[in-house]
mmCIF file of C-alpha atoms in Angstrom:
data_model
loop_
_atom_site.group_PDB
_atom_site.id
_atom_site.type_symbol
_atom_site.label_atom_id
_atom_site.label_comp_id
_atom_site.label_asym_id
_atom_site.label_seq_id
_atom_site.Cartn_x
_atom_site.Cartn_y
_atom_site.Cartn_z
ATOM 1 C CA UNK A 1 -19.948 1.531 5.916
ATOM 2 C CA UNK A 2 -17.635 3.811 4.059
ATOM 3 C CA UNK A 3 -15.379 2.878 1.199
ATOM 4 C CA UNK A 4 -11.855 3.684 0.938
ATOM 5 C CA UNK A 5 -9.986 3.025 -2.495
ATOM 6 C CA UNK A 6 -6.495 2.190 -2.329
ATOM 7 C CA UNK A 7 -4.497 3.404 -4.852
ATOM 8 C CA UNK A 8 -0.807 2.594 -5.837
ATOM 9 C CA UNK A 9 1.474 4.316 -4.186
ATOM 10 C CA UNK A 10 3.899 6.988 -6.075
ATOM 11 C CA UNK A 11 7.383 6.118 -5.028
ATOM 12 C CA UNK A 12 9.538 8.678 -6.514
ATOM 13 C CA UNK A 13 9.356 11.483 -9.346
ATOM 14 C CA UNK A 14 10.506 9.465 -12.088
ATOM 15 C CA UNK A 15 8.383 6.263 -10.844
ATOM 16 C CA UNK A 16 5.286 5.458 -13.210
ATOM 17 C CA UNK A 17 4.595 2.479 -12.109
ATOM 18 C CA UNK A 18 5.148 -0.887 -9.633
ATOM 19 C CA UNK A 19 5.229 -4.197 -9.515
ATOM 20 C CA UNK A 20 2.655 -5.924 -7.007
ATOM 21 C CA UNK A 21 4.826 -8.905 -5.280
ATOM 22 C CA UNK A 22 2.817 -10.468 -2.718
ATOM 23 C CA UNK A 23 -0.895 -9.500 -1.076
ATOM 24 C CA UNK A 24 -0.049 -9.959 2.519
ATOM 25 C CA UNK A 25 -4.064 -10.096 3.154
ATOM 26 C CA UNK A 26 -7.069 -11.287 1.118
ATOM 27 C CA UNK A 27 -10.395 -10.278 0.672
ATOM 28 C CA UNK A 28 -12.342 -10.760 4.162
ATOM 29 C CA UNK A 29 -9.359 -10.335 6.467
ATOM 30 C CA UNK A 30 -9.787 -6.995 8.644
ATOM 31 C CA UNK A 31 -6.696 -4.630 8.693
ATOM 32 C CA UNK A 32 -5.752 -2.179 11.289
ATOM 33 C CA UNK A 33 -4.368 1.194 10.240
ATOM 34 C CA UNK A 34 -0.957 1.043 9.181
ATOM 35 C CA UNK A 35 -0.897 -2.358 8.848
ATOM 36 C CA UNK A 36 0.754 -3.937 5.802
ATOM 37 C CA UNK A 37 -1.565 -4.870 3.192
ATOM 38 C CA UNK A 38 0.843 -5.633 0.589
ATOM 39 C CA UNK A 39 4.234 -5.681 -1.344
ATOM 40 C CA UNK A 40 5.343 -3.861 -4.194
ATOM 41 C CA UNK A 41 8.838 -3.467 -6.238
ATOM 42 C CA UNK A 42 9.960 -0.644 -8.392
ATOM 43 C CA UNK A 43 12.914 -0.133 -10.415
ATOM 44 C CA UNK A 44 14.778 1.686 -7.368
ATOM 45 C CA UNK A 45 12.984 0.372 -4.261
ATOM 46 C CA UNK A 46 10.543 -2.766 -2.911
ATOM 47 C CA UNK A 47 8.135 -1.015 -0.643
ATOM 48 C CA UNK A 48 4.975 -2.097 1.931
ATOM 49 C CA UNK A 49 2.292 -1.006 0.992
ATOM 50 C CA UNK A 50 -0.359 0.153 4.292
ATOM 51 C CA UNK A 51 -4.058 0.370 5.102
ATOM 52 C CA UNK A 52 -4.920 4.133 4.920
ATOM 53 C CA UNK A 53 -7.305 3.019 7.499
ATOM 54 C CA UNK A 54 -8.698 0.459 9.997
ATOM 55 C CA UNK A 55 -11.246 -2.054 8.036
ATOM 56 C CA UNK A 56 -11.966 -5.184 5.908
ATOM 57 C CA UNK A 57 -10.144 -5.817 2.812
ATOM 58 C CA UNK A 58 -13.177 -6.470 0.557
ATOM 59 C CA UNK A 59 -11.938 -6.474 -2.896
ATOM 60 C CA UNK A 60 -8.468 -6.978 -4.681
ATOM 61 C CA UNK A 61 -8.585 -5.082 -8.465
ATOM 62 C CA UNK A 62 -4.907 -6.583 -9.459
ATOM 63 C CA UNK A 63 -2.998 -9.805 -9.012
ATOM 64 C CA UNK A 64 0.498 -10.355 -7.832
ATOM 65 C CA UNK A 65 3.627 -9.611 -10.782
ATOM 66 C CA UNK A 66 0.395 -7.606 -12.132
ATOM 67 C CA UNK A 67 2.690 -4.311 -13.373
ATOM 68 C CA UNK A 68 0.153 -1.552 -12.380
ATOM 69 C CA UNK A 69 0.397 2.473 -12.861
ATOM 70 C CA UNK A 70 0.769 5.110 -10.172
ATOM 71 C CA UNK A 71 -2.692 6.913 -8.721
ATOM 72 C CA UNK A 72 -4.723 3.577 -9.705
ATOM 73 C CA UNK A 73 -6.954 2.098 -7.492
ATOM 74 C CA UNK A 74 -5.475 -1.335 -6.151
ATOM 75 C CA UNK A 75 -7.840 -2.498 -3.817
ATOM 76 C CA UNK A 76 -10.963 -1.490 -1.900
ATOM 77 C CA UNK A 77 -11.638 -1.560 1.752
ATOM 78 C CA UNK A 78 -14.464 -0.874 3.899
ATOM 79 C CA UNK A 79 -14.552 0.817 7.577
ATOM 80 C CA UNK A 80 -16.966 0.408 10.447
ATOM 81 C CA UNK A 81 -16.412 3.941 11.442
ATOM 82 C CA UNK A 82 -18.906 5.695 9.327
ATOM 83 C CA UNK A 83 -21.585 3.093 9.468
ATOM 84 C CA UNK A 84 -22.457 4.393 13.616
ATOM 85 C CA UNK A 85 -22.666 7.875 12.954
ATOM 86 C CA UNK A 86 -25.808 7.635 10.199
ATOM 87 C CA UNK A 87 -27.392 4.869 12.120
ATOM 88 C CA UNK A 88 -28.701 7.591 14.406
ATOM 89 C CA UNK A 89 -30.265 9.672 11.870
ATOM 90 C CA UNK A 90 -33.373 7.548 11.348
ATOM 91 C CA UNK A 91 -34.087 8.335 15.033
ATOM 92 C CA UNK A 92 -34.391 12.090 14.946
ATOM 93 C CA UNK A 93 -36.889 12.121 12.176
ATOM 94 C CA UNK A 94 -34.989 12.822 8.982
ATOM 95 C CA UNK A 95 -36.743 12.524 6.039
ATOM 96 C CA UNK A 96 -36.691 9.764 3.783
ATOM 97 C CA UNK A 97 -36.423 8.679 -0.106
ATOM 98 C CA UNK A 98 -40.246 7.320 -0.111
ATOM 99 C CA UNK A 99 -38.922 4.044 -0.151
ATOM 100 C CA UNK A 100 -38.243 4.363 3.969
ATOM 101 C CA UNK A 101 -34.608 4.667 3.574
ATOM 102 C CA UNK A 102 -32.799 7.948 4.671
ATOM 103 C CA UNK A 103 -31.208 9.247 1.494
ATOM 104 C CA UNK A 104 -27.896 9.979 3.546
ATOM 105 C CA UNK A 105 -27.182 6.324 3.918
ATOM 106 C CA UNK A 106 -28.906 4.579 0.901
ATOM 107 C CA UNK A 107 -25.373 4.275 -0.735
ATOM 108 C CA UNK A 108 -21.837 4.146 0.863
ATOM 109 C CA UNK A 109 -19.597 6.546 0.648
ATOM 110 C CA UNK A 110 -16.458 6.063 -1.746
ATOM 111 C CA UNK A 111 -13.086 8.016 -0.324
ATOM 112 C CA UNK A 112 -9.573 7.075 -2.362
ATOM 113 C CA UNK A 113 -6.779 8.119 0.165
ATOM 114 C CA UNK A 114 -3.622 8.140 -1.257
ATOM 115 C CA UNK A 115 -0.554 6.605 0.213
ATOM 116 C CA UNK A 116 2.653 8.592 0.740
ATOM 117 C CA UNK A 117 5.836 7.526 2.477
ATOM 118 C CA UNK A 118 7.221 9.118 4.778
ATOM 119 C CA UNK A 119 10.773 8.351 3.991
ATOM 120 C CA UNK A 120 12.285 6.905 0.625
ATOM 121 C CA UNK A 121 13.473 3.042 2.061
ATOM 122 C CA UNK A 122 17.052 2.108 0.495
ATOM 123 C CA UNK A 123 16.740 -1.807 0.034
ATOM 124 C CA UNK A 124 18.028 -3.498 3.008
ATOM 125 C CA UNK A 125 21.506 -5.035 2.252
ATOM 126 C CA UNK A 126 19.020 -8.320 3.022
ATOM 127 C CA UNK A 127 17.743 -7.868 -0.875
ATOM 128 C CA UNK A 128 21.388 -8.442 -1.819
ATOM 129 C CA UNK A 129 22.694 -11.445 -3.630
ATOM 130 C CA UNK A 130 25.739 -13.206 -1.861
ATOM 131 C CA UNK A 131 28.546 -10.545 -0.240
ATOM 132 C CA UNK A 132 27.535 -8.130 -3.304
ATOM 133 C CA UNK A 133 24.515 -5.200 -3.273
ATOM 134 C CA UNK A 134 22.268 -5.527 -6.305
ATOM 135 C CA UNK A 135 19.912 -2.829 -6.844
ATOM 136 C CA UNK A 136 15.851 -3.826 -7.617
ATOM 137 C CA UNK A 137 16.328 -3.216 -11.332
ATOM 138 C CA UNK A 138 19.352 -4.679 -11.800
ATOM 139 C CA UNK A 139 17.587 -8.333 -10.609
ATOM 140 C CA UNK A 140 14.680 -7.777 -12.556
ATOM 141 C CA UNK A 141 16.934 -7.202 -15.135
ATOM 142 C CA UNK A 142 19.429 -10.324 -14.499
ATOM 143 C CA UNK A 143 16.107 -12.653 -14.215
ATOM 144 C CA UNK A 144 14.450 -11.652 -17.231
ATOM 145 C CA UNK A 145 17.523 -12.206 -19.276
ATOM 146 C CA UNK A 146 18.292 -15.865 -17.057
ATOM 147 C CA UNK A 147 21.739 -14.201 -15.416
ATOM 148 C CA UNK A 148 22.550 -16.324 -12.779
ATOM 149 C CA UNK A 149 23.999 -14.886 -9.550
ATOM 150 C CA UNK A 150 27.391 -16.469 -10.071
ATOM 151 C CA UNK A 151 27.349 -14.884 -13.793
ATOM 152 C CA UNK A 152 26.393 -11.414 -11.711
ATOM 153 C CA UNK A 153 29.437 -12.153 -9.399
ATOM 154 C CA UNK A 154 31.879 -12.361 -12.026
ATOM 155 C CA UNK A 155 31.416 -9.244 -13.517
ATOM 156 C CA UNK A 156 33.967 -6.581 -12.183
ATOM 157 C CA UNK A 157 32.309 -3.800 -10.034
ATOM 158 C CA UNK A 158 34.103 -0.509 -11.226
ATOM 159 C CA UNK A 159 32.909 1.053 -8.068
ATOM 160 C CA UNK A 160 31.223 4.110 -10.195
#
């Protein structure tokens, strides 16, 4: 079985780093490809976060509100995939380690595929408090400092 790292995704150019918000799958569960594994927040944007590939979560590196840099490994999942094709080589004779295994498959493989987007998501007017569009950062902001959405509403937009 092959291990594939996933890392934290980079969002945009001035991004660093993201907030993990909710693990949408725990160690154990199997994932398909694509499939949602979970959520993250930035200061622009709240993103999904997708299997690279088809497998079984097997081990979660950060907890959610954990703040965690770009390029870091997140989580670590294992595929089926490349545990067929070196079953067969004990079969044809390869040589072995002395200790009977086949040296090609005495240790899994360890591949860190990167996620990229394929589009930058704008927040959904969803994310929004009330009739008013508040960016990510600015309700980070408002929550650390205990700004209430009616406090928020009050304040005059100047629509710049």
């Amino acid at each position: 079985m092959a291990r594939v790292e996933l890392v934290m995704p980079k969002m945009g150019e001035s991004i660093m780093e993201a907030t993990i918000l909710k693990w949408r799958k725990k160690p154990g569960d199997r994932v398909a490809l694509d499939e949602p594994v979970l959520d993250i927040a930035t200061d622009k944007v709240d993103s999904e976060v997708p299997s690279p590939v088809e497998g079984v979560l097997v081990e979660i590196l950060f907890q959610e509100n954990d703040v965690v840099p770009i390029n870091t490994v997140i989580a670590v999942l294992e595929t089926e995939a490349a545990a067929a094709a070196p079953a067969a080589s004990p079969a044809t004779g390869a040589s072995t380690n002395g200790s009977g295994q086949n040296p090609a498959i005495a240790e899994p493989a360890t591949v860190s595929v990167p996620y990229v987007p394929a589009t930058q998501e704008a927040v959904p007017a969803a994310a929004s408090f009330g009739e008013r569009f508040y960016s990510p950062l600015v309700r980070t902001i408002a929550r650390e400092e205990g700004i209430s959405q009616a406090e928020l509403d009050r304040i005059p937009g100047t629509g710049q």
